[in-house]
Short mmCIF file of C-alpha atoms and ligand atoms in Angstrom, two decimals:
data_model
loop_
_atom_site.label_atom_id
_atom_site.label_comp_id
_atom_site.label_asym_id
_atom_site.label_seq_id
_atom_site.Cartn_x
_atom_site.Cartn_y
_atom_site.Cartn_z
CA MET O 80 -20.03 18.35 -21.25
CA ALA O 81 -17.98 20.89 -19.23
CA ASN O 82 -19.47 22.07 -16.33
CA ASP O 83 -22.89 20.47 -16.04
CA GLY O 84 -21.68 18.32 -13.26
CA LEU O 85 -22.29 14.74 -12.90
CA SER O 86 -25.18 13.04 -11.73
CA ALA O 87 -25.19 11.30 -8.43
CA GLY O 88 -25.52 7.98 -9.87
CA ALA O 89 -21.28 9.43 -12.59
CA ALA O 90 -20.34 10.29 -9.58
CA ALA O 91 -20.72 7.95 -7.45
CA ARG O 92 -19.04 5.07 -10.27
CA ARG O 93 -16.27 8.11 -10.53
CA LEU O 94 -15.21 7.57 -6.50
CA GLY O 95 -15.99 4.00 -6.64
CA VAL O 96 -18.60 4.18 -3.91
CA ALA O 97 -22.42 2.79 -3.75
CA VAL O 98 -24.60 5.79 -4.72
CA THR O 99 -26.48 5.15 -1.24
CA THR O 100 -23.28 6.14 0.20
CA LEU O 101 -23.07 9.25 -1.59
CA ARG O 102 -27.03 10.03 -0.25
CA THR O 103 -25.66 9.13 2.96
CA TRP O 104 -23.05 11.75 3.59
CA HIS O 105 -25.11 14.36 1.40
CA GLN O 106 -27.31 13.97 4.23
CA ARG O 107 -25.69 13.20 7.95
CA TYR O 108 -22.30 15.62 6.67
CA GLY O 109 -23.98 17.98 3.91
CA LEU O 110 -21.33 16.88 1.66
CA GLY O 111 -24.14 16.91 -1.51
CA PRO O 112 -24.18 18.97 -5.31
CA SER O 113 -23.81 21.81 -4.99
CA ARG O 114 -25.17 22.34 -8.89
CA HIS O 115 -28.65 23.05 -9.42
CA GLU O 116 -31.18 23.97 -12.51
CA PRO O 117 -35.14 24.65 -11.95
CA GLY O 118 -36.38 21.04 -12.69
CA HIS O 119 -33.57 19.46 -12.77
CA HIS O 120 -31.96 16.67 -10.33
CA ARG O 121 -28.69 18.30 -8.13
CA ARG O 122 -25.39 17.54 -10.78
CA TYR O 123 -21.95 17.45 -8.38
CA THR O 124 -19.60 20.01 -9.54
CA LEU O 125 -15.68 19.63 -9.46
CA GLU O 126 -15.44 21.52 -6.42
CA ASP O 127 -17.90 18.85 -4.43
CA MET O 128 -16.43 15.73 -6.34
CA GLY O 129 -12.54 17.22 -4.71
CA ARG O 130 -14.61 17.28 -1.19
CA LEU O 131 -16.19 13.55 -1.33
CA GLN O 132 -12.78 13.43 -3.21
CA VAL O 133 -11.27 13.97 0.32
CA MET O 134 -13.85 11.93 1.65
CA GLN O 135 -13.11 9.26 0.62
CA ARG O 136 -10.01 9.01 1.15
CA LEU O 137 -9.78 10.14 5.02
CA THR O 138 -12.74 7.13 5.54
CA ALA O 139 -10.54 4.77 3.90
CA GLN O 140 -8.03 5.37 5.98
CA GLY O 141 -10.72 4.73 9.36
CA VAL O 142 -11.26 8.31 10.33
CA ALA O 143 -14.62 8.70 11.54
CA PRO O 144 -17.18 9.92 9.19
CA ALA O 145 -18.02 12.65 11.05
CA GLU O 146 -14.78 13.96 11.21
CA ALA O 147 -13.43 13.41 7.67
CA ALA O 148 -16.48 15.12 6.58
CA ALA O 149 -15.18 18.21 8.72
CA TRP O 150 -12.14 18.07 6.71
CA ALA O 151 -13.49 18.14 3.41
CA ARG O 152 -15.36 20.97 3.88
CA ARG O 153 -12.53 22.58 5.05
CA SER O 154 -11.22 21.83 0.91
CA PRO O 155 -14.00 23.79 -0.78
CA ASP O 156 -10.78 24.78 -3.87
CA VAL O 157 -9.59 21.25 -3.63
CA ALA O 158 -10.79 20.26 -7.53
CA SER O 159 -11.16 23.62 -9.20
CA PRO O 160 -9.58 24.17 -12.65
CA SER O 161 -8.85 27.86 -11.36
CA SER O 162 -6.86 26.15 -7.58
CA THR O 163 -4.15 24.28 -9.79
CA THR O 164 -2.95 28.50 -10.22
CA SER O 165 -3.11 28.65 -6.24
CA SER O 166 -1.41 25.71 -5.25
CA PRO O 167 -4.84 23.56 -3.56
CA SER O 168 -2.15 21.59 -1.58
CA SER O 169 -1.69 24.56 -0.25
CA ALA O 170 -5.15 25.62 0.28
CA ALA O 171 -5.74 22.48 1.80
CA SER O 172 -3.51 22.74 4.64
CA SER O 173 -3.06 26.29 4.80
CA SER O 174 -6.48 25.88 5.95
CA ALA O 175 -5.74 22.84 8.67
CA ALA O 176 -3.09 24.95 9.63
CA SER O 177 -5.01 27.90 10.51
CA SER O 178 -7.39 25.22 12.35
CA SER O 179 -6.78 25.23 16.21
CA ALA O 180 -7.31 22.33 17.12
CA PRO O 181 -7.29 19.61 13.83
CA PRO O 182 -9.67 17.22 14.29
CA SER O 183 -8.73 13.37 15.18
CA PRO O 184 -9.30 10.50 13.66
CA SER O 185 -11.85 8.40 15.35
CA PRO O 186 -11.87 8.10 19.42
CA ALA O 187 -10.05 4.31 18.58
CA PRO O 188 -8.15 4.71 15.79
CA PRO O 189 -7.58 1.99 13.38
CA CYS O 190 -4.43 4.32 11.80
CA GLU O 191 -3.25 7.35 13.99
CA ALA O 192 -2.41 9.49 11.14
CA SER O 193 -4.40 12.49 11.54
CA ALA O 194 -1.77 15.76 11.25
CA ASP O 195 -0.03 13.19 8.99
CA SER O 196 -2.91 11.59 6.95
CA LEU O 197 -3.67 15.62 6.08
CA GLU O 198 -0.09 16.03 4.23
CA SER O 199 -0.43 12.73 2.82
CA SER O 200 -3.94 14.30 1.41
CA SER O 201 -2.69 17.54 0.24
CA GLY O 202 -0.53 15.51 -1.90
CA VAL O 203 -2.90 13.38 -3.32
CA LEU O 204 -5.31 16.38 -3.61
CA GLU O 205 -2.60 17.97 -5.68
CA ARG O 206 -2.70 15.30 -8.07
CA SER O 207 -5.99 15.34 -8.88
CA SER O 208 -6.73 18.30 -9.03
CA GLY O 209 -3.89 18.57 -11.64
CA THR O 210 -6.05 15.83 -13.61
CA LEU O 211 -9.18 17.39 -13.44
CA ALA O 212 -7.77 20.64 -14.43
CA GLY O 213 -6.57 18.58 -17.02
CA SER O 214 -9.93 17.72 -18.53
CA SER O 215 -10.90 21.14 -19.27
CA GLY O 216 -14.04 21.51 -16.29
CA SER O 217 -15.30 17.88 -18.23
CA LEU O 218 -16.06 15.52 -15.44
CA GLU O 219 -17.70 13.02 -17.55
CA GLY O 220 -14.35 12.89 -20.02
CA SER O 221 -11.65 12.68 -17.54
CA SER O 222 -10.34 9.28 -17.35
CA GLY O 223 -8.13 10.80 -14.00
CA SER O 224 -7.36 9.46 -10.24
CA LEU O 225 -11.71 10.42 -9.67
CA ALA O 226 -12.24 7.37 -12.31
CA GLY O 227 -12.90 4.01 -9.91
CA ALA O 228 -14.14 1.26 -11.99
CA PRO O 229 -17.71 0.69 -11.69
CA GLY O 230 -18.73 -1.36 -9.34
CA SER O 231 -15.78 -2.04 -7.57
CA PHE O 232 -16.67 -2.49 -3.63
CA ALA O 233 -13.66 -4.09 -2.50
CA GLY O 234 -12.69 -5.36 0.25
CA SER O 235 -15.28 -6.80 1.24
CA SER O 236 -15.56 -9.75 3.79
CA ALA O 237 -17.55 -11.57 0.72
CA PRO O 238 -16.05 -14.97 -0.06
CA ALA O 239 -13.18 -15.97 -2.45
CA GLY O 240 -14.88 -16.79 -5.65
CA GLY O 241 -17.77 -13.51 -5.75
CA GLY O 242 -17.28 -10.34 -7.78
CA GLN O 243 -15.47 -7.63 -8.56
CA THR O 244 -13.83 -8.10 -3.96
CA ILE O 245 -10.78 -9.28 -2.34
CA ALA O 246 -12.06 -10.92 1.02
CA LEU O 247 -10.35 -10.08 3.53
CA GLY O 248 -11.92 -11.95 6.36
CA PRO O 249 -15.48 -10.28 9.29
CA ARG O 250 -12.38 -8.86 11.22
CA ALA O 251 -10.19 -6.81 9.09
CA ASP O 252 -7.98 -3.74 10.07
CA PRO O 253 -10.83 -0.81 8.12
CA ALA O 254 -7.49 0.62 6.88
CA ALA O 255 -6.71 -2.43 4.55
CA ARG O 256 -10.14 -2.43 3.74
CA GLY O 257 -9.41 1.11 2.23
CA LEU O 258 -6.41 -0.25 0.44
CA ALA O 259 -7.98 -3.54 -1.04
CA ARG O 260 -10.44 -0.80 -2.36
CA ALA O 261 -8.33 0.97 -4.04
CA ALA O 262 -6.43 -1.70 -5.55
CA MET O 263 -9.59 -2.98 -7.01
CA ARG O 264 -9.62 0.86 -8.24
CA LEU O 265 -5.98 1.22 -8.88
CA ASP O 266 -5.98 3.64 -7.81
CA GLY O 267 -2.08 4.31 -7.45
CA PRO O 268 -2.72 7.64 -5.00
CA ALA O 269 -5.17 6.54 -2.61
CA MET O 270 -3.05 3.35 -2.28
CA ARG O 271 -0.09 5.49 -1.27
CA PHE O 272 -2.34 7.84 0.82
CA ILE O 273 -3.34 4.37 2.56
CA LEU O 274 -0.02 3.50 3.21
CA ASP O 275 2.50 6.27 3.86
CA GLY O 276 -0.80 7.01 6.66
CA ALA O 277 -0.33 3.91 8.14
CA ILE O 278 3.77 3.70 8.29
CA ALA O 279 3.85 7.18 9.02
CA GLY O 280 1.21 5.98 12.47
CA ARG O 281 2.21 2.49 13.60
CA GLY O 282 5.49 2.24 11.71
CA VAL O 283 6.48 -0.60 9.00
CA ILE O 284 6.10 -3.97 10.96
CA ALA O 285 1.94 -3.03 12.13
CA THR O 286 1.37 -1.65 8.37
CA TRP O 287 3.12 -4.53 6.48
CA GLU O 288 1.07 -7.30 9.06
CA GLN O 289 -2.63 -5.54 9.57
CA LEU O 290 -2.95 -3.81 6.16
CA ILE O 291 -0.28 -5.18 3.65
CA MET O 292 -0.29 -8.96 4.01
CA PRO O 293 -4.32 -9.33 4.47
CA VAL O 294 -4.07 -7.54 0.63
CA LEU O 295 -1.67 -9.30 -0.88
CA ILE O 296 -2.89 -12.88 0.51
CA GLY O 297 -6.27 -11.69 -0.37
CA VAL O 298 -5.35 -10.70 -3.81
CA GLY O 299 -2.87 -13.70 -4.25
CA GLU O 300 -6.59 -16.04 -3.48
CA ARG O 301 -8.32 -13.75 -5.70
CA TYR O 302 -5.61 -14.84 -8.64
CA GLU O 303 -5.50 -18.38 -7.89
CA ALA O 304 -9.80 -18.96 -8.24
CA THR O 305 -10.27 -16.02 -11.17
CA ALA O 306 -6.69 -16.17 -12.86
CA ARG O 307 -7.80 -12.14 -13.45
CA PHE O 308 -6.66 -9.09 -11.57
CA VAL O 309 -3.10 -10.16 -12.32
CA GLU O 310 -3.24 -6.00 -13.22
CA VAL O 311 -4.07 -5.10 -9.48
CA GLU O 312 -1.70 -7.29 -7.86
CA HIS O 313 0.92 -5.86 -10.16
CA LEU O 314 -0.47 -1.88 -9.15
CA LEU O 315 -0.15 -2.69 -5.70
CA SER O 316 3.08 -4.29 -5.58
CA ARG O 317 4.08 -1.54 -6.96
CA SER O 318 2.60 0.52 -4.69
CA VAL O 319 3.57 -1.16 -1.66
CA THR O 320 7.77 -1.31 -2.57
CA GLU O 321 7.15 2.75 -3.12
CA ALA O 322 6.31 3.52 0.03
CA LEU O 323 8.91 1.29 2.02
CA SER O 324 11.11 2.26 0.34
CA GLY O 325 10.38 5.76 0.55
CA VAL O 326 11.31 5.21 4.72
CA PRO O 327 14.29 7.16 5.40
CA ARG O 328 17.14 4.57 5.17
CA PRO O 329 20.01 5.34 8.12
CA PRO O 330 23.05 7.44 7.89
CA TRP O 331 25.09 5.86 4.84
CA GLU O 332 28.33 6.17 6.91
CA ILE O 333 26.97 3.48 9.05
CA ALA O 334 28.28 -0.02 6.67
CA PRO O 335 25.14 -2.36 5.97
CA ARG O 336 25.67 -6.01 7.56
CA ALA O 337 23.02 -7.48 6.63
CA LEU O 338 22.67 -8.25 2.89
CA LEU O 339 19.66 -9.25 1.53
CA ALA O 340 18.32 -11.45 -1.84
CA ALA O 341 15.96 -13.50 -3.27
CA ALA O 342 16.13 -16.69 -4.06
CA ASP O 343 17.84 -17.53 -7.53
CA GLU O 344 14.17 -17.22 -10.05
CA GLU O 345 12.50 -15.67 -7.84
CA GLN O 346 10.10 -12.95 -7.86
CA HIS O 347 8.95 -11.89 -4.99
CA THR O 348 10.49 -9.76 -3.05
CA LEU O 349 7.81 -7.50 -0.99
CA PRO O 350 8.55 -9.06 2.25
CA LEU O 351 12.37 -8.90 2.06
CA GLU O 352 11.35 -4.53 1.33
CA ALA O 353 9.57 -4.69 3.96
CA LEU O 354 12.23 -5.93 6.36
CA ALA O 355 14.69 -3.45 4.56
CA ALA O 356 12.36 -0.96 5.72
CA ALA O 357 11.56 -2.00 8.65
CA LEU O 358 15.88 -2.68 9.89
CA ALA O 359 16.11 0.72 8.61
CA GLU O 360 12.79 2.61 10.88
CA SER O 361 15.12 0.49 14.10
CA GLY O 362 18.31 1.95 12.67
CA VAL O 363 20.04 -0.62 11.14
CA PRO O 364 21.16 -0.05 7.63
CA SER O 365 20.68 -3.83 5.56
CA ARG O 366 21.67 -4.42 1.73
CA LEU O 367 19.37 -5.49 -0.05
CA LEU O 368 20.06 -7.27 -3.44
CA GLY O 369 16.79 -7.48 -4.70
CA ALA O 370 14.47 -10.13 -6.90
CA ARG O 371 16.58 -13.51 -9.09
CA VAL O 372 20.06 -12.72 -7.32
CA PRO O 373 22.21 -16.41 -8.77
CA SER O 374 23.62 -18.37 -6.64
CA GLN O 375 27.09 -17.25 -7.88
CA ALA O 376 26.39 -14.51 -7.80
CA LEU O 377 25.00 -14.51 -4.03
CA LEU O 378 28.15 -16.09 -3.04
CA ASP O 379 30.72 -13.11 -4.90
CA ALA O 380 28.35 -10.62 -3.52
CA VAL O 381 29.03 -12.15 -0.09
CA GLU O 382 32.54 -12.65 -0.14
CA ARG O 383 32.90 -9.31 -1.34
CA THR O 384 31.21 -7.67 1.69
CA GLY O 385 31.26 -9.91 4.36
CA PRO O 386 27.55 -9.66 5.96
CA ALA O 387 27.15 -10.63 9.91
CA VAL O 388 24.10 -12.14 8.44
CA VAL O 389 22.22 -13.49 5.06
CA VAL O 390 18.94 -13.29 4.78
CA LEU O 391 17.56 -15.46 1.47
CA TRP O 392 13.90 -14.96 0.67
CA SER O 393 12.00 -18.12 -1.14
CA GLN O 394 7.94 -17.42 -2.05
CA LEU O 395 7.36 -21.03 -4.18
CA ARG O 396 9.04 -24.04 -3.91
CA SER O 397 10.14 -24.75 -7.27
CA THR O 398 13.51 -21.32 -6.14
CA GLY O 399 13.99 -23.37 -2.46
CA ASP O 400 16.42 -25.28 -3.83
CA VAL O 401 18.95 -25.80 -0.62
CA ALA O 402 22.22 -25.90 -2.43
CA GLN O 403 22.06 -21.85 -2.93
CA LEU O 404 22.21 -22.02 1.61
CA GLU O 405 24.83 -25.35 1.09
CA ARG O 406 26.75 -22.77 -0.97
CA LEU O 407 26.58 -20.01 1.58
CA LEU O 408 27.60 -22.72 4.83
CA ALA O 409 31.08 -23.71 2.77
CA LEU O 410 32.14 -20.67 2.18
CA PRO O 411 35.84 -19.97 4.48
CA HIS O 412 34.36 -16.85 5.89
CA PRO O 413 30.30 -17.64 6.13
CA PRO O 414 27.61 -15.31 7.55
CA LEU O 415 26.98 -15.44 11.38
CA VAL O 416 23.62 -16.04 10.86
CA LEU O 417 22.33 -17.65 7.32
CA ALA O 418 18.65 -17.28 7.18
CA ALA O 419 16.26 -18.93 5.44
CA ALA O 420 12.85 -17.12 5.18
CA GLY O 421 9.38 -17.83 3.04
CA PRO O 422 7.50 -20.29 2.73
CA GLY O 423 9.43 -21.67 -0.11
CA TRP O 424 11.98 -23.91 2.00
CA PRO O 425 11.74 -27.24 2.77
CA ALA O 426 11.77 -26.96 6.40
CA PRO O 427 12.87 -30.39 6.92
CA ASP O 428 15.39 -30.58 4.13
CA LEU O 429 17.14 -27.14 5.74
CA PRO O 430 21.02 -27.42 6.99
CA PRO O 431 20.67 -26.99 10.47
CA GLU O 432 23.12 -23.86 10.33
CA VAL O 433 20.12 -22.45 9.33
CA THR O 434 17.86 -20.08 10.90
CA VAL O 435 14.31 -20.24 9.53
CA PHE O 436 11.81 -16.49 11.08
CA ARG O 437 8.85 -17.03 12.15
CA GLY O 438 7.30 -13.58 10.47
CA LEU O 439 8.60 -9.87 9.71
CA ALA O 440 8.62 -9.06 13.56
CA ASP O 441 11.05 -12.09 13.83
CA ALA O 442 13.39 -11.18 11.54
CA VAL O 443 13.91 -7.73 12.30
CA ARG O 444 14.97 -8.77 15.65
CA ILE O 445 17.42 -11.57 14.41
CA VAL O 446 18.70 -9.91 12.02
CA ALA O 447 19.35 -6.35 14.18
CA ALA O 448 20.88 -8.26 16.88
CA ALA O 449 23.55 -10.21 13.89
CA SER O 450 24.19 -6.78 12.70
CA ARG O 451 25.28 -4.83 15.84
C1 B12 U 532 2.90 -9.27 -4.87
C2 B12 U 532 3.10 -10.60 -5.09
C3 B12 U 532 3.72 -11.57 -6.69
C4 B12 U 532 4.27 -10.33 -7.68
C5 B12 U 532 5.47 -10.41 -6.53
C6 B12 U 532 6.28 -8.67 -6.05
C7 B12 U 532 7.40 -8.39 -5.63
N1 B12 U 532 7.90 -7.87 -6.41
O1 B12 U 532 7.11 -8.99 -4.91
C8 B12 U 532 4.49 -10.87 -9.14
C9 B12 U 532 3.61 -10.24 -9.66
C10 B12 U 532 6.56 -10.59 -9.94
C11 B12 U 532 4.23 -12.12 -8.59
C12 B12 U 532 4.50 -13.15 -9.64
C13 B12 U 532 3.61 -14.33 -9.49
N2 B12 U 532 3.36 -14.99 -9.06
CO1 B12 U 532 2.61 -14.19 -7.17
N3 B12 U 532 2.30 -13.18 -5.34
C14 B12 U 532 2.35 -12.31 -5.37
C15 B12 U 532 0.93 -12.17 -3.67
C16 B12 U 532 -0.12 -11.62 -3.98
C17 B12 U 532 2.41 -11.96 -3.46
C18 B12 U 532 3.48 -12.16 -2.39
C19 B12 U 532 4.02 -12.10 -1.56
O2 B12 U 532 4.90 -10.80 -1.08
N4 B12 U 532 4.05 -12.97 -0.06
C20 B12 U 532 4.48 -12.61 1.30
C21 B12 U 532 3.25 -12.68 2.36
C22 B12 U 532 2.13 -11.42 2.10
O3 B12 U 532 2.39 -13.29 2.12
P1 B12 U 532 3.36 -14.72 2.49
O4 B12 U 532 4.40 -15.34 2.20
O5 B12 U 532 1.60 -16.06 2.22
O6 B12 U 532 3.26 -14.81 4.18
C23 B12 U 532 4.11 -15.82 5.14
C24 B12 U 532 4.90 -16.26 5.52
O7 B12 U 532 5.71 -15.67 4.32
C25 B12 U 532 5.35 -15.41 6.59
N5 B12 U 532 5.31 -13.56 6.20
C26 B12 U 532 5.08 -13.08 5.34
N6 B12 U 532 5.81 -11.67 5.64
C27 B12 U 532 6.73 -12.44 6.27
C28 B12 U 532 7.90 -11.18 6.09
C29 B12 U 532 9.31 -12.31 6.77
C30 B12 U 532 9.97 -11.22 6.97
C31 B12 U 532 9.25 -13.31 6.98
C32 B12 U 532 10.62 -14.16 7.19
C33 B12 U 532 7.98 -13.62 7.08
C34 B12 U 532 6.66 -13.31 6.26
O8 B12 U 532 4.23 -14.86 7.48
C35 B12 U 532 2.73 -15.50 6.31
C36 B12 U 532 1.96 -16.70 6.87
O9 B12 U 532 3.10 -17.94 7.17
C37 B12 U 532 1.64 -13.77 -3.39
C38 B12 U 532 0.08 -13.73 -2.57
C39 B12 U 532 0.60 -14.84 -1.54
N7 B12 U 532 0.00 -15.41 -0.67
O10 B12 U 532 1.80 -15.21 -1.26
C40 B12 U 532 0.91 -14.78 -4.95
C41 B12 U 532 1.90 -15.83 -5.40
C42 B12 U 532 2.90 -16.07 -4.33
N8 B12 U 532 2.45 -15.52 -6.11
C43 B12 U 532 2.10 -17.23 -6.99
C44 B12 U 532 2.45 -17.10 -8.60
C45 B12 U 532 1.77 -18.31 -8.94
C46 B12 U 532 3.42 -16.36 -9.26
C47 B12 U 532 3.48 -16.49 -10.56
C48 B12 U 532 3.87 -17.83 -10.66
C49 B12 U 532 2.17 -16.45 -11.52
C50 B12 U 532 2.72 -16.00 -13.22
N9 B12 U 532 1.28 -17.59 -13.68
O11 B12 U 532 3.54 -15.41 -13.53
C51 B12 U 532 5.02 -15.70 -11.00
C52 B12 U 532 6.24 -16.39 -10.22
C53 B12 U 532 7.28 -15.44 -10.79
C54 B12 U 532 8.33 -15.94 -9.93
N10 B12 U 532 9.62 -16.91 -10.77
O12 B12 U 532 8.81 -15.45 -8.18
C55 B12 U 532 1.51 -18.35 -6.22
C56 B12 U 532 2.85 -18.78 -5.94
C57 B12 U 532 1.29 -20.26 -5.52
C58 B12 U 532 2.49 -21.96 -5.57
N11 B12 U 532 2.39 -21.61 -3.95
O13 B12 U 532 3.28 -21.70 -5.87
C59 B12 U 532 0.99 -17.11 -5.41
C60 B12 U 532 0.45 -17.88 -3.81
C61 B12 U 532 -0.51 -16.84 -5.73
C62 B12 U 532 -1.96 -17.76 -5.40
N12 B12 U 532 -2.66 -18.05 -4.77
O14 B12 U 532 -2.01 -18.03 -6.90
N13 B12 U 532 3.90 -12.11 -7.69
#
């Protein structure tokens, strides 16, 4: 169906939003379908879909709908096949640059990332435009980033048992809802857009606590209740890893004095990745060994690098073997601070020399102090 455009229902499915939402965006903000043939319903063109995608991404990030619509209307060529040659991202950012005062997010923005949003959004648009252009102008046939999972109205406060949702609770941050929705749609670019904007606007610790943690915990609960959505968990984890590793690291000349590792057989590493990124944000370098570090490998790494502080993460009870900590403490030169982090450690059985963190902010504070 080249260039025939999409019906409202098909457009809503592609975007992963309700048809009523599309109607509201049309009636209140003028983001309607532009293709019209006498005697037929109006249809959404590629250009319309590009504008709607901008609208969806910005509102998902917590930008007020009227502001988001203003930006969406200024990106007329974002999804046009012809715009791939004239770089839609530069079109979007030049329209932003030509505006003397870019619209700011809502009065109490959940994410202060207006300018950052636009920079990030241009990256997203570039990718999505390429995808659409690659589908020979056919919206029906494309399977790219506009293809949202049908009916995935995730990020609601629905109970964990029902539907294709991630339950976040009624007080969840709007950006966390956007992240949950993007995760359920398996929309990697949208997840990066939200995460990058939040990290730039709020910093790593707030992004971890307000967005990433609630959505990870929600996905975990969905998995526990349904034994499904492993694919969501994987792509979300991947997107979080990418966003956290995008935080600039301190200059390499500063030798890291903190060593971060996951316990033997422990595959959960995201909290350590958040710790490394948050430390980097405050100018503190660290060495992150990653998942499943055998006890002997950790001892070797400590002996070779002589860190002041070692953080060992255990998520699962089965990986929280205290012997790993005892072996570190028995080294001729043990670290000044040895921290057991994560819910896998048996708190009452930990040696008294071991430090326990209460959370990410606590960990950043203690590791940064011990690294100086
Ligand atoms: C992402 C994820 C994965 C990813 C990990 C990717 C990665 N690179 O890390 C993958 C897909 C690899 C994975 C694998 C598995 N997973 Co998993 N996973 C998760 C998920 C969704 C998030 C993990 C995470 O990062 N948690 C960290 C934060 C977000 O959550 P939290 O630990 O509850 O937070 C508390 C504290 O840790 C603390 N805190 C939070 N952040 C920080 C940061 C710092 C620095 C500190 C100090 C403290 C701190 O505050 C919170 C309140 O107390 C959790 C759900 C969950 N609730 O954790 C399941 C979860 C941990 N996984 C689970 C399971 C069962 C598995 C598998 C066994 C599945 C399988 N069948 O293969 C494997 C285990 C593999 C292994 N041997 O390690 C279960 C564990 C159940 C249990 N209690 O034993 C969970 C809880 C999901 C569930 N509800 O069923 N998983």
